[in-house]
Short mmCIF file of C-alpha atoms in Angstrom, two decimals:
data_model
loop_
_atom_site.label_atom_id
_atom_site.label_comp_id
_atom_site.label_asym_id
_atom_site.label_seq_id
_atom_site.Cartn_x
_atom_site.Cartn_y
_atom_site.Cartn_z
CA MET A 174 0.02 -0.39 0.02
CA ARG A 175 2.79 2.31 0.92
CA GLY A 176 4.80 1.63 -2.17
CA THR A 177 1.28 2.22 -4.19
CA LEU A 178 0.97 5.58 -2.83
CA GLY A 179 4.69 6.80 -3.24
CA ALA A 180 4.66 5.69 -6.45
CA PHE A 181 1.21 7.97 -7.01
CA SER A 182 2.87 10.99 -5.47
CA ALA A 183 5.66 10.98 -7.48
CA GLY A 184 3.58 10.74 -10.13
CA LEU A 185 1.74 13.92 -9.19
CA ARG A 186 4.76 15.64 -8.60
CA GLU A 187 6.41 15.00 -11.89
CA PHE A 188 2.79 16.01 -13.15
CA TYR A 189 3.00 18.66 -11.47
CA GLU A 190 6.58 20.23 -11.40
CA ALA A 191 7.31 18.94 -15.37
CA PRO A 192 6.15 21.64 -17.29
CA TYR A 193 7.86 24.45 -15.13
CA ARG A 194 11.37 22.84 -14.63
CA ARG A 195 13.02 24.53 -17.73
CA THR A 196 11.87 28.10 -16.41
CA MET A 197 13.02 27.08 -12.85
CA ALA A 198 16.13 26.01 -14.02
CA ARG A 199 16.62 29.27 -15.92
CA ALA A 200 15.69 31.45 -12.59
CA ARG A 201 18.29 29.62 -10.82
CA ARG A 202 20.82 30.30 -13.41
CA ASP A 203 20.00 33.69 -13.10
CA GLU A 204 20.35 34.37 -9.90
CA ASP A 205 23.17 32.47 -9.66
CA ASP A 206 25.03 34.57 -12.37
CA LEU A 207 23.58 38.03 -10.25
CA PHE A 208 25.30 36.31 -7.35
CA THR A 209 28.75 35.95 -8.86
CA LEU A 210 28.54 39.51 -10.79
CA VAL A 211 28.09 40.71 -7.10
CA VAL A 212 30.89 38.60 -5.77
CA LEU A 213 33.27 39.54 -8.18
CA ALA A 214 31.78 43.46 -8.77
CA GLU A 215 34.89 44.89 -7.21
CA ALA A 216 37.49 42.86 -9.06
CA LEU A 217 35.33 44.17 -12.45
CA GLY A 218 36.04 47.93 -11.19
CA VAL A 219 32.60 48.35 -10.11
CA PRO A 220 32.35 49.65 -6.56
CA ASN A 221 30.73 47.37 -4.00
CA PRO A 222 30.05 48.43 -0.79
CA ALA A 223 29.03 45.11 0.34
CA SER A 224 32.84 43.89 -0.45
CA TYR A 225 34.08 43.49 3.04
CA TYR A 226 31.33 40.65 3.07
CA THR A 227 31.42 39.59 -0.19
CA VAL A 228 34.87 38.74 -0.51
CA GLU A 229 34.57 35.80 1.94
CA MET A 230 32.18 34.21 -1.18
CA LEU A 231 35.27 34.85 -3.54
CA PRO A 232 36.58 30.74 -3.04
CA LEU A 233 32.92 29.52 -3.67
CA VAL A 234 32.76 31.53 -7.05
CA ALA A 235 35.98 30.85 -8.53
CA ASP A 236 35.50 27.62 -9.32
CA ARG A 237 32.60 28.57 -11.33
CA VAL A 238 34.18 31.66 -13.16
CA HIS A 239 34.77 30.00 -16.53
CA GLU A 240 31.37 28.82 -16.59
CA TRP A 241 30.12 32.39 -16.25
CA HIS A 242 31.96 34.23 -18.48
CA THR A 243 31.16 31.79 -21.30
CA ARG A 244 27.68 32.37 -20.27
CA ILE A 245 27.31 35.89 -20.67
CA GLY A 246 29.12 35.74 -23.92
CA LEU A 247 32.49 36.97 -23.22
CA GLU A 248 35.68 34.64 -24.58
CA ARG A 249 37.77 35.55 -21.99
CA SER A 250 37.73 36.36 -18.55
CA PRO A 251 37.03 39.98 -17.56
CA LEU A 252 38.89 39.47 -14.74
CA ASP A 253 42.68 40.37 -14.89
CA HIS A 254 44.41 37.98 -12.01
CA VAL A 255 42.27 35.47 -13.05
CA SER A 256 42.99 32.95 -16.07
CA CYS A 257 40.84 30.32 -16.21
CA CYS A 258 41.06 29.58 -19.77
#
């Protein structure tokens, strides 16, 4: 009985979530790009009043810099001190 209800619940979840999966993935990617831009703002020459707080997040974003700059259409890294390509 539990297996049947679990399968039915999984089917309902798939039915309701499937049409919005692409939209949610795009929204998540846009939020990640904005977060990366805010964290790297000081390195890009944009004054960032929250740089004291965002500098701690640089190691988290450093792994995704190459993916980020290729996705926004930059062939090379816009950061002078980070050469990922």
